[in-house]
Coordinates of N, CA and C in Angstrom, one line a residue:
Chain A
K25 N 73.5 74.1 -28.5 CA 74.5 73.0 -28.5 C 74.8 72.6 -27.0
A26 N 74.7 71.4 -26.7 CA 74.9 71.0 -25.3 C 76.4 71.1 -25.0
G27 N 76.7 71.4 -23.7 CA 78.1 71.6 -23.3 C 78.6 70.2 -22.8
V28 N 79.7 70.3 -22.1 CA 80.3 69.1 -21.5 C 79.5 68.6 -20.3
T29 N 79.2 67.3 -20.3 CA 78.3 66.8 -19.2 C 79.1 65.8 -18.4
Q30 N 79.2 66.1 -17.1 CA 79.9 65.1 -16.2 C 78.9 64.5 -15.2
T31 N 79.0 63.2 -15.0 CA 78.2 62.5 -14.1 C 79.0 61.6 -13.2
P32 N 78.6 61.4 -12.0 CA 77.6 62.2 -11.3 C 78.2 63.5 -10.8
R33 N 77.4 64.4 -10.3 CA 77.9 65.7 -9.9 C 78.5 65.6 -8.5
Y34 N 78.0 64.7 -7.7 CA 78.6 64.5 -6.3 C 78.7 63.0 -6.0
L35 N 79.8 62.7 -5.3 CA 80.0 61.3 -4.9 C 80.7 61.3 -3.5
I36 N 80.2 60.4 -2.7 CA 80.8 60.2 -1.4 C 81.3 58.8 -1.3
K37 N 82.6 58.6 -1.1 CA 83.2 57.2 -1.0 C 84.0 57.1 0.3
T38 N 84.3 55.9 0.6 CA 85.2 55.7 1.8 C 86.6 55.2 1.3
R39 N 87.6 55.4 2.1 CA 88.9 55.0 1.8 C 89.0 53.5 1.4
G40 N 89.8 53.3 0.3 CA 90.0 51.9 -0.2 C 89.0 51.5 -1.3
Q41 N 87.9 52.3 -1.4 CA 87.0 52.0 -2.5 C 87.6 52.5 -3.8
Q42 N 86.9 52.2 -4.9 CA 87.2 52.7 -6.2 C 86.0 53.5 -6.7
V43 N 86.3 54.4 -7.7 CA 85.2 55.2 -8.2 C 85.4 55.4 -9.7
T44 N 84.3 55.5 -10.5 CA 84.4 55.8 -11.9 C 83.6 57.1 -12.2
L45 N 84.2 58.0 -12.9 CA 83.5 59.3 -13.2 C 83.4 59.3 -14.7
S46 N 82.3 59.9 -15.2 CA 82.0 59.9 -16.6 C 81.9 61.3 -17.2
C47 N 82.3 61.4 -18.5 CA 82.3 62.7 -19.2 C 81.9 62.5 -20.6
S48 N 80.9 63.3 -21.0 CA 80.4 63.3 -22.4 C 80.8 64.7 -23.0
P49 N 81.7 64.7 -24.0 CA 82.1 65.9 -24.5 C 81.1 66.6 -25.4
I50 N 81.4 67.9 -25.8 CA 80.6 68.6 -26.7 C 80.6 67.8 -28.0
S51 N 79.4 67.8 -28.6 CA 79.2 67.1 -29.9 C 80.3 67.5 -30.9
G52 N 81.0 66.5 -31.5 CA 82.0 66.9 -32.5 C 83.4 67.0 -32.0
H53 N 83.5 67.1 -30.6 CA 84.8 67.2 -30.0 C 85.4 65.8 -29.8
R54 N 86.7 65.7 -30.2 CA 87.3 64.4 -30.1 C 88.3 64.2 -29.0
S55 N 88.7 65.3 -28.4 CA 89.7 65.3 -27.3 C 89.1 65.5 -26.0
V56 N 89.4 64.7 -25.0 CA 88.9 64.9 -23.6 C 90.1 64.9 -22.7
S57 N 90.2 66.0 -21.8 CA 91.2 66.1 -20.8 C 90.5 66.0 -19.4
W58 N 91.3 65.5 -18.5 CA 90.8 65.5 -17.1 C 91.8 66.3 -16.2
Y59 N 91.2 67.0 -15.2 CA 91.9 67.8 -14.3 C 91.4 67.6 -12.9
Q60 N 92.3 67.7 -11.9 CA 91.9 67.6 -10.5 C 92.0 69.0 -9.9
Q61 N 91.0 69.5 -9.2 CA 91.1 70.8 -8.6 C 90.9 70.7 -7.1
T62 N 91.9 71.2 -6.3 CA 91.9 71.2 -4.9 C 92.2 72.6 -4.4
P63 N 91.8 73.1 -3.2 CA 92.2 74.4 -2.7 C 93.7 74.6 -2.6
G64 N 94.4 73.6 -2.3 CA 95.8 73.7 -2.1 C 96.7 73.7 -3.3
Q65 N 96.3 72.8 -4.3 CA 97.1 72.6 -5.5 C 96.5 73.3 -6.7
G66 N 95.3 73.8 -6.6 CA 94.7 74.4 -7.8 C 94.3 73.3 -8.8
L67 N 94.3 73.7 -10.1 CA 93.9 72.8 -11.2 C 95.2 72.1 -11.7
Q68 N 95.1 70.7 -11.6 CA 96.3 69.9 -12.1 C 95.8 68.9 -13.1
F69 N 96.6 68.8 -14.2 CA 96.3 68.0 -15.3 C 96.5 66.5 -15.0
L70 N 95.5 65.7 -15.3 CA 95.6 64.3 -15.1 C 96.0 63.5 -16.3
F71 N 95.2 63.6 -17.4 CA 95.5 63.0 -18.7 C 94.6 63.6 -19.8
E72 N 95.0 63.2 -21.0 CA 94.3 63.7 -22.2 C 94.1 62.5 -23.1
Y73 N 92.9 62.4 -23.7 CA 92.6 61.3 -24.6 C 92.2 61.9 -25.9
F74 N 92.6 61.3 -27.0 CA 92.2 61.7 -28.3 C 92.1 60.4 -29.2
S75 N 90.9 60.2 -29.8 CA 90.7 59.0 -30.7 C 91.0 57.7 -29.9
E76 N 90.5 57.7 -28.7 CA 90.6 56.5 -27.8 C 92.1 56.2 -27.3
T77 N 93.0 57.1 -27.5 CA 94.4 56.9 -27.1 C 94.8 58.0 -26.1
Q78 N 95.5 57.6 -25.1 CA 96.0 58.6 -24.1 C 97.2 59.3 -24.8
R79 N 97.1 60.6 -24.9 CA 98.1 61.4 -25.6 C 99.1 62.1 -24.6
N80 N 98.7 62.3 -23.4 CA 99.5 63.0 -22.4 C 99.0 62.6 -21.0
K81 N 100.0 62.6 -20.1 CA 99.7 62.2 -18.7 C 100.4 63.1 -17.8
G82 N 99.7 63.5 -16.7 CA 100.2 64.3 -15.7 C 101.0 63.4 -14.6
N83 N 101.4 64.1 -13.5 CA 102.2 63.4 -12.5 C 101.3 62.9 -11.4
F84 N 100.5 61.9 -11.7 CA 99.6 61.3 -10.7 C 99.9 59.8 -10.6
P85 N 99.7 59.2 -9.5 CA 100.0 57.8 -9.3 C 99.1 56.9 -10.3
G86 N 99.6 55.7 -10.4 CA 98.9 54.8 -11.3 C 97.4 54.4 -10.9
R87 N 97.1 54.8 -9.7 CA 95.7 54.6 -9.2 C 94.7 55.4 -10.1
F88 N 95.2 56.4 -10.7 CA 94.3 57.2 -11.6 C 94.5 56.7 -13.0
S89 N 93.4 56.4 -13.6 CA 93.4 55.9 -15.0 C 92.2 56.4 -15.7
G90 N 92.2 56.2 -17.0 CA 91.1 56.7 -17.8 C 91.0 55.9 -19.1
R91 N 89.9 56.2 -19.8 CA 89.8 55.6 -21.1 C 88.8 56.5 -21.9
Q92 N 88.8 56.3 -23.2 CA 87.9 57.0 -24.1 C 87.3 56.0 -25.0
F93 N 86.0 56.2 -25.3 CA 85.3 55.3 -26.2 C 85.2 55.8 -27.6
S94 N 84.7 55.0 -28.5 CA 84.7 55.4 -29.9 C 83.8 56.6 -30.1
N95 N 82.8 56.9 -29.2 CA 82.0 58.0 -29.4 C 82.5 59.3 -28.7
S96 N 83.8 59.2 -28.3 CA 84.5 60.3 -27.6 C 84.2 60.4 -26.1
R97 N 83.2 59.8 -25.7 CA 82.9 59.8 -24.2 C 84.1 59.2 -23.5
S98 N 84.3 59.7 -22.2 CA 85.5 59.3 -21.5 C 85.1 58.9 -20.1
E99 N 85.8 58.1 -19.5 CA 85.7 57.7 -18.1 C 87.0 57.8 -17.4
M100 N 86.9 58.2 -16.1 CA 88.1 58.3 -15.3 C 87.9 57.4 -14.1
N101 N 88.9 56.6 -13.7 CA 88.8 55.7 -12.6 C 89.9 55.9 -11.6
V102 N 89.5 55.9 -10.3 CA 90.4 56.0 -9.2 C 90.3 54.8 -8.3
S103 N 91.3 54.0 -8.2 CA 91.2 52.8 -7.3 C 91.9 53.1 -6.0
T104 N 91.5 52.3 -5.0 CA 92.0 52.4 -3.7 C 92.1 53.9 -3.2
L105 N 90.9 54.4 -3.1 CA 90.8 55.8 -2.7 C 91.5 56.2 -1.4
E106 N 92.1 57.4 -1.4 CA 92.7 58.0 -0.2 C 92.0 59.3 0.1
L107 N 92.2 59.7 1.4 CA 91.5 60.9 1.8 C 91.9 62.1 0.9
G108 N 93.2 62.1 0.5 CA 93.7 63.2 -0.3 C 93.2 63.2 -1.7
D109 N 92.4 62.2 -2.1 CA 91.8 62.2 -3.4 C 90.5 63.1 -3.5
S110 N 90.0 63.6 -2.3 CA 88.9 64.4 -2.3 C 89.2 65.7 -3.0
A111 N 88.3 66.0 -4.0 CA 88.6 67.1 -4.9 C 87.4 67.3 -5.9
L112 N 87.5 68.3 -6.7 CA 86.6 68.5 -7.8 C 87.3 68.0 -9.0
Y113 N 86.7 67.0 -9.7 CA 87.3 66.5 -10.9 C 86.6 67.1 -12.1
L114 N 87.4 67.7 -13.0 CA 86.9 68.4 -14.1 C 87.3 67.8 -15.4
C115 N 86.4 67.7 -16.3 CA 86.6 67.2 -17.6 C 86.5 68.4 -18.6
A116 N 87.4 68.4 -19.6 CA 87.3 69.4 -20.6 C 87.4 68.8 -22.0
S117 N 86.6 69.3 -22.9 CA 86.7 68.7 -24.3 C 87.1 69.8 -25.3
S118 N 87.8 69.4 -26.3 CA 88.2 70.2 -27.4 C 88.1 69.5 -28.7
L119 N 88.2 70.3 -29.8 CA 88.0 69.7 -31.1 C 89.1 68.6 -31.4
K120 N 90.3 68.9 -31.0 CA 91.4 68.0 -31.4 C 92.4 68.2 -30.2
A121 N 93.4 67.3 -30.3 CA 94.5 67.4 -29.3 C 95.6 68.4 -29.7
G122 N 95.9 69.3 -28.7 CA 96.9 70.3 -29.0 C 96.6 71.2 -30.2
G123 N 97.5 71.7 -30.8 CA 97.2 72.5 -32.0 C 96.8 73.9 -31.8
P124 N 97.0 74.8 -32.7 CA 96.6 76.2 -32.5 C 95.0 76.4 -32.4
G125 N 94.6 77.3 -31.6 CA 93.2 77.5 -31.5 C 92.4 76.4 -30.8
N126 N 93.1 75.5 -30.1 CA 92.4 74.4 -29.5 C 92.0 74.8 -28.1
I127 N 90.7 75.2 -28.0 CA 90.2 75.7 -26.8 C 89.5 74.5 -26.0
Q128 N 89.8 74.4 -24.8 CA 89.2 73.4 -23.9 C 88.0 74.0 -23.2
Y129 N 86.9 73.3 -23.3 CA 85.7 73.7 -22.6 C 85.4 72.8 -21.5
F130 N 85.1 73.3 -20.3 CA 85.0 72.5 -19.2 C 83.5 72.2 -18.8
G131 N 83.4 71.0 -18.2 CA 82.1 70.7 -17.6 C 82.0 71.2 -16.2
A132 N 80.9 71.0 -15.5 CA 80.7 71.5 -14.1 C 81.5 70.7 -13.1
G133 N 82.0 69.5 -13.4 CA 82.8 68.8 -12.5 C 82.0 67.8 -11.7
T134 N 82.8 66.9 -11.1 CA 82.3 65.9 -10.1 C 83.0 66.1 -8.8
R135 N 82.2 66.4 -7.8 CA 82.8 66.7 -6.5 C 82.9 65.3 -5.7
L136 N 84.1 64.9 -5.5 CA 84.3 63.6 -4.8 C 84.8 63.8 -3.4
S137 N 84.1 63.3 -2.5 CA 84.5 63.3 -1.1 C 84.9 61.9 -0.6
V138 N 86.1 61.8 0.0 CA 86.5 60.5 0.5 C 86.5 60.5 2.0
L139 N 85.8 59.6 2.6 CA 85.7 59.6 4.1 C 86.5 58.5 4.7
Chain B
E26 N 110.0 72.9 -16.8 CA 108.6 72.7 -16.5 C 107.9 74.0 -16.6
D27 N 106.7 74.0 -17.2 CA 105.9 75.2 -17.3 C 105.4 75.7 -16.0
Q28 N 105.5 77.0 -15.8 CA 105.0 77.6 -14.6 C 104.2 78.8 -14.8
V29 N 103.1 79.0 -14.0 CA 102.2 80.1 -14.2 C 101.9 80.7 -12.8
T30 N 102.2 82.0 -12.6 CA 102.0 82.7 -11.3 C 101.0 83.8 -11.5
Q31 N 99.9 83.8 -10.7 CA 98.9 84.9 -10.8 C 99.0 85.8 -9.6
S32 N 98.8 87.1 -9.8 CA 98.7 88.0 -8.7 C 97.7 89.1 -9.0
P33 N 97.1 89.7 -7.9 CA 97.2 89.2 -6.6 C 96.4 87.9 -6.4
E34 N 96.5 87.3 -5.2 CA 95.7 86.1 -4.9 C 94.2 86.5 -4.7
A35 N 94.0 87.6 -4.2 CA 92.6 88.1 -4.0 C 92.6 89.6 -4.2
L36 N 91.5 90.1 -4.7 CA 91.3 91.5 -5.1 C 89.9 91.9 -4.8
R37 N 89.8 93.0 -3.9 CA 88.4 93.5 -3.6 C 88.3 94.9 -4.2
L38 N 87.3 95.1 -5.0 CA 87.0 96.4 -5.7 C 85.6 96.9 -5.4
Q39 N 85.5 98.2 -5.5 CA 84.2 98.8 -5.4 C 83.6 98.8 -6.8
E40 N 82.4 98.7 -7.0 CA 81.7 98.8 -8.3 C 82.2 100.1 -9.0
G41 N 82.7 99.9 -10.2 CA 83.1 101.0 -11.0 C 84.6 101.3 -10.9
E42 N 85.3 100.6 -10.0 CA 86.7 100.8 -9.7 C 87.6 99.9 -10.6
S43 N 88.2 100.4 -11.7 CA 88.9 99.6 -12.6 C 90.2 99.0 -12.0
S44 N 90.7 97.9 -12.5 CA 91.9 97.3 -12.0 C 92.4 96.3 -13.0
S45 N 93.6 95.6 -12.7 CA 94.2 94.6 -13.5 C 94.6 93.4 -12.7
L46 N 94.5 92.3 -13.4 CA 95.0 91.0 -12.8 C 96.3 90.6 -13.6
N47 N 97.2 90.0 -13.0 CA 98.5 89.7 -13.6 C 98.7 88.2 -13.7
C48 N 99.3 87.7 -14.8 CA 99.6 86.3 -15.0 C 101.0 86.3 -15.6
S49 N 102.0 85.8 -14.8 CA 103.3 85.6 -15.3 C 103.6 84.2 -15.6
Y50 N 104.3 83.9 -16.7 CA 104.4 82.5 -17.1 C 105.8 82.2 -17.6
T51 N 106.2 80.9 -17.5 CA 107.4 80.4 -18.0 C 107.0 79.1 -18.8
V52 N 107.3 79.1 -20.1 CA 106.9 78.0 -20.9 C 107.9 77.8 -22.1
S53 N 108.2 76.6 -22.5 CA 109.0 76.4 -23.6 C 108.2 76.4 -24.9
G54 N 108.2 77.6 -25.5 CA 107.4 77.8 -26.7 C 105.9 77.8 -26.4
L55 N 105.4 79.1 -26.3 CA 104.0 79.2 -26.0 C 103.1 78.9 -27.2
R56 N 102.2 78.0 -27.0 CA 101.2 77.7 -28.0 C 100.0 78.7 -27.9
G57 N 99.6 78.9 -26.6 CA 98.5 79.8 -26.3 C 98.4 80.1 -24.8
L58 N 97.9 81.3 -24.5 CA 97.6 81.6 -23.1 C 96.1 81.8 -23.0
F59 N 95.5 81.2 -22.0 CA 94.1 81.2 -21.9 C 93.6 81.9 -20.6
W60 N 92.5 82.6 -20.6 CA 91.9 83.1 -19.4 C 90.5 82.5 -19.3
Y61 N 90.2 82.0 -18.0 CA 89.0 81.4 -17.7 C 88.4 82.1 -16.5
R62 N 87.1 82.1 -16.4 CA 86.4 82.6 -15.2 C 85.7 81.4 -14.5
Q63 N 85.8 81.3 -13.2 CA 85.2 80.2 -12.5 C 84.3 80.7 -11.3
D64 N 83.1 80.4 -11.4 CA 82.1 80.7 -10.3 C 82.1 79.5 -9.3
P65 N 81.8 79.8 -8.0 CA 81.7 78.7 -7.0 C 80.8 77.6 -7.4
G66 N 81.4 76.4 -7.3 CA 80.6 75.2 -7.6 C 80.4 74.9 -9.1
K67 N 81.1 75.6 -10.0 CA 81.0 75.4 -11.4 C 82.4 75.2 -12.0
G68 N 82.4 74.7 -13.3 CA 83.6 74.5 -14.0 C 84.1 75.8 -14.6
P69 N 85.4 75.9 -14.9 CA 85.9 77.1 -15.6 C 85.2 77.4 -16.9
E70 N 84.9 78.7 -17.1 CA 84.3 79.2 -18.3 C 85.3 80.0 -19.2
F71 N 85.4 79.6 -20.4 CA 86.4 80.2 -21.3 C 86.1 81.6 -21.6
L72 N 87.2 82.5 -21.5 CA 87.0 83.9 -21.8 C 87.8 84.3 -23.0
F73 N 89.1 84.1 -23.0 CA 90.0 84.5 -24.1 C 91.1 83.5 -24.3
T74 N 91.6 83.6 -25.6 CA 92.9 82.9 -25.9 C 93.8 84.0 -26.6
L75 N 95.1 84.0 -26.2 CA 96.0 84.9 -26.8 C 97.2 84.0 -27.3
Y76 N 97.7 84.4 -28.5 CA 98.7 83.5 -29.1 C 100.1 84.2 -29.2
S77 N 100.2 85.5 -29.4 CA 101.5 86.1 -29.6 C 101.6 87.4 -28.9
A78 N 102.8 87.8 -28.5 CA 103.1 89.1 -27.8 C 102.5 90.2 -28.6
G79 N 101.8 91.1 -27.9 CA 101.2 92.3 -28.5 C 99.7 92.1 -28.8
E80 N 99.3 90.9 -28.7 CA 97.9 90.6 -29.0 C 97.0 91.1 -27.9
E81 N 95.8 91.6 -28.2 CA 94.8 92.0 -27.2 C 93.4 91.5 -27.7
K82 N 92.6 91.2 -26.7 CA 91.2 90.8 -26.9 C 90.3 91.4 -25.9
E83 N 89.1 91.8 -26.3 CA 88.1 92.4 -25.4 C 86.8 91.7 -25.4
K84 N 86.1 91.7 -24.3 CA 84.8 91.2 -24.2 C 84.1 91.9 -23.0
E85 N 83.1 92.8 -23.4 CA 82.4 93.6 -22.4 C 83.4 94.4 -21.6
R86 N 83.4 94.2 -20.3 CA 84.3 95.0 -19.4 C 85.7 94.4 -19.3
L87 N 86.0 93.4 -20.0 CA 87.3 92.7 -19.8 C 88.1 92.9 -21.1
K88 N 89.4 93.1 -20.8 CA 90.4 93.2 -21.9 C 91.7 92.4 -21.5
A89 N 92.1 91.5 -22.3 CA 93.3 90.7 -22.1 C 94.4 91.1 -23.0
T90 N 95.6 91.2 -22.4 CA 96.8 91.6 -23.2 C 97.9 90.6 -23.0
L91 N 98.9 90.5 -23.9 CA 99.9 89.5 -23.8 C 101.3 90.1 -24.1
T92 N 102.3 89.8 -23.3 CA 103.7 90.1 -23.6 C 104.4 88.7 -23.6
K93 N 105.7 88.8 -23.8 CA 106.5 87.6 -23.9 C 106.7 86.9 -22.5
K94 N 106.3 87.6 -21.4 CA 106.5 87.0 -20.1 C 105.3 87.0 -19.2
E95 N 104.3 87.8 -19.6 CA 103.1 87.9 -18.8 C 101.9 88.4 -19.6
S96 N 100.7 88.2 -18.9 CA 99.5 88.6 -19.5 C 98.7 89.4 -18.4
F97 N 97.9 90.4 -18.9 CA 97.1 91.1 -18.0 C 95.6 91.0 -18.3
L98 N 94.8 90.9 -17.3 CA 93.3 91.0 -17.6 C 92.9 92.3 -16.9
H99 N 92.5 93.2 -17.8 CA 92.0 94.5 -17.3 C 90.5 94.5 -17.2
I100 N 90.1 95.0 -16.0 CA 88.6 95.0 -15.8 C 88.2 96.5 -15.6
T101 N 87.4 96.9 -16.5 CA 87.0 98.3 -16.6 C 85.6 98.5 -16.0
A102 N 85.5 99.4 -15.0 CA 84.2 99.7 -14.4 C 83.4 98.4 -14.0
P103 N 84.0 97.5 -13.1 CA 83.4 96.2 -12.8 C 82.1 96.4 -12.1
K104 N 81.3 95.3 -12.2 CA 80.0 95.2 -11.6 C 80.1 94.0 -10.6
P105 N 79.2 93.9 -9.6 CA 79.2 92.8 -8.7 C 79.1 91.5 -9.4
E106 N 78.5 91.4 -10.5 CA 78.4 90.1 -11.2 C 79.7 89.7 -11.9
D107 N 80.7 90.5 -11.8 CA 82.0 90.1 -12.3 C 82.8 89.4 -11.2
S108 N 82.2 89.3 -10.0 CA 82.9 88.6 -8.9 C 83.0 87.1 -9.3
A109 N 84.2 86.6 -9.2 CA 84.5 85.2 -9.6 C 86.0 85.0 -9.4
T110 N 86.5 83.7 -9.6 CA 87.9 83.5 -9.6 C 88.3 83.5 -11.1
Y111 N 89.4 84.2 -11.4 CA 89.9 84.3 -12.7 C 91.2 83.5 -12.8
L112 N 91.2 82.5 -13.8 CA 92.3 81.6 -13.9 C 93.0 81.8 -15.2
C113 N 94.3 81.8 -15.2 CA 95.2 81.9 -16.3 C 95.8 80.5 -16.6
A114 N 96.0 80.2 -17.8 CA 96.6 78.9 -18.2 C 97.4 79.0 -19.4
V115 N 98.5 78.3 -19.5 CA 99.3 78.3 -20.7 C 99.3 76.9 -21.3
Q116 N 99.5 76.9 -22.6 CA 99.6 75.6 -23.4 C 100.9 75.7 -24.2
E117 N 101.7 74.6 -24.0 CA 103.0 74.5 -24.6 C 102.9 74.1 -26.0
G118 N 103.8 74.5 -26.9 CA 103.8 74.2 -28.3 C 104.4 72.9 -28.5
P119 N 104.4 72.4 -29.8 CA 104.9 71.1 -30.2 C 106.4 71.1 -29.9
G120 N 106.8 69.9 -29.5 CA 108.2 69.7 -29.2 C 108.5 69.6 -27.7
G121 N 107.5 70.2 -27.0 CA 107.7 70.1 -25.5 C 107.1 68.9 -24.9
T122 N 107.5 68.6 -23.7 CA 107.0 67.3 -23.1 C 105.6 67.4 -22.6
S123 N 105.1 68.6 -22.5 CA 103.7 68.8 -22.0 C 102.8 69.3 -23.1
Y124 N 103.2 69.0 -24.3 CA 102.4 69.6 -25.4 C 100.9 69.2 -25.3
G125 N 100.1 70.3 -25.5 CA 98.7 70.1 -25.5 C 98.0 70.4 -24.1
K126 N 98.6 70.0 -23.0 CA 97.9 70.2 -21.8 C 98.0 71.6 -21.3
L127 N 97.0 72.0 -20.5 CA 97.0 73.3 -19.9 C 97.6 73.3 -18.5
T128 N 98.5 74.3 -18.3 CA 99.1 74.5 -17.0 C 98.5 75.7 -16.4
F129 N 97.8 75.6 -15.3 CA 97.0 76.7 -14.7 C 97.8 77.4 -13.5
G130 N 97.5 78.7 -13.4 CA 97.9 79.4 -12.2 C 96.9 79.1 -11.1
Q131 N 97.2 79.7 -9.9 CA 96.3 79.4 -8.7 C 95.1 80.3 -8.8
G132 N 95.0 81.3 -9.6 CA 93.8 82.1 -9.7 C 93.8 83.3 -8.9
T133 N 93.0 84.3 -9.3 CA 92.8 85.5 -8.5 C 91.3 85.5 -8.2
I134 N 91.0 85.7 -6.9 CA 89.6 85.7 -6.4 C 89.2 87.2 -6.5
L135 N 88.3 87.6 -7.3 CA 87.9 88.9 -7.5 C 86.5 89.1 -6.8
T136 N 86.4 90.1 -5.9 CA 85.1 90.5 -5.3 C 84.8 91.9 -5.6
V137 N 83.7 92.2 -6.2 CA 83.3 93.5 -6.5 C 82.1 93.9 -5.6
H138 N 82.3 94.9 -4.8 CA 81.2 95.3 -3.9 C 80.4 96.4 -4.5
P139 N 79.0 96.4 -4.3 CA 78.1 97.4 -4.8 C 78.3 98.7 -4.2

């Protein structure tokens, strides 16, 4: 069974640009969560989608947005990139949103570097 | 607000030297506590989920335990391949403002020398 697939694996952008990251969840999983990982802040929750609806959102500016498609695939967009947005962006999928036994499985991440 | 604190930040062990990692948490109604392993350049790999105080789970050389305020990850006779960052995360139960999301600790970097 294929795991969570994130594309691309690496991205280099310049300040002011925008970027779109993609995540394909494990087959049958309907919930997708996004996290930002940096050396200083660790793993921080961005948002969670279930059945194409945002169910939860972390404390990030509005420049960070996402969406989920009917096949559960998800995209995350960051507009007007800042140097501080350089990070590993991780996507995790689970069978459903919240609930007991709801284990989140992570992809390998997209490494974004903003110059 | 949910809080997770892991200690120590880094741990160096000799092969075969058993030890424990600590995860202290504050959460409004724990739904679950999760342990993940992360290797450099990779995403976190799921290890265990614990749901209630007193629960224990084992996998090879790893054993996770849970109390009402903290969790321990015990590593018995570690090998060099156990070297990784170990992450602890909590999930809040229904009724909380952060229901469903995982709140992570900063992790413990484990290095096992041969």
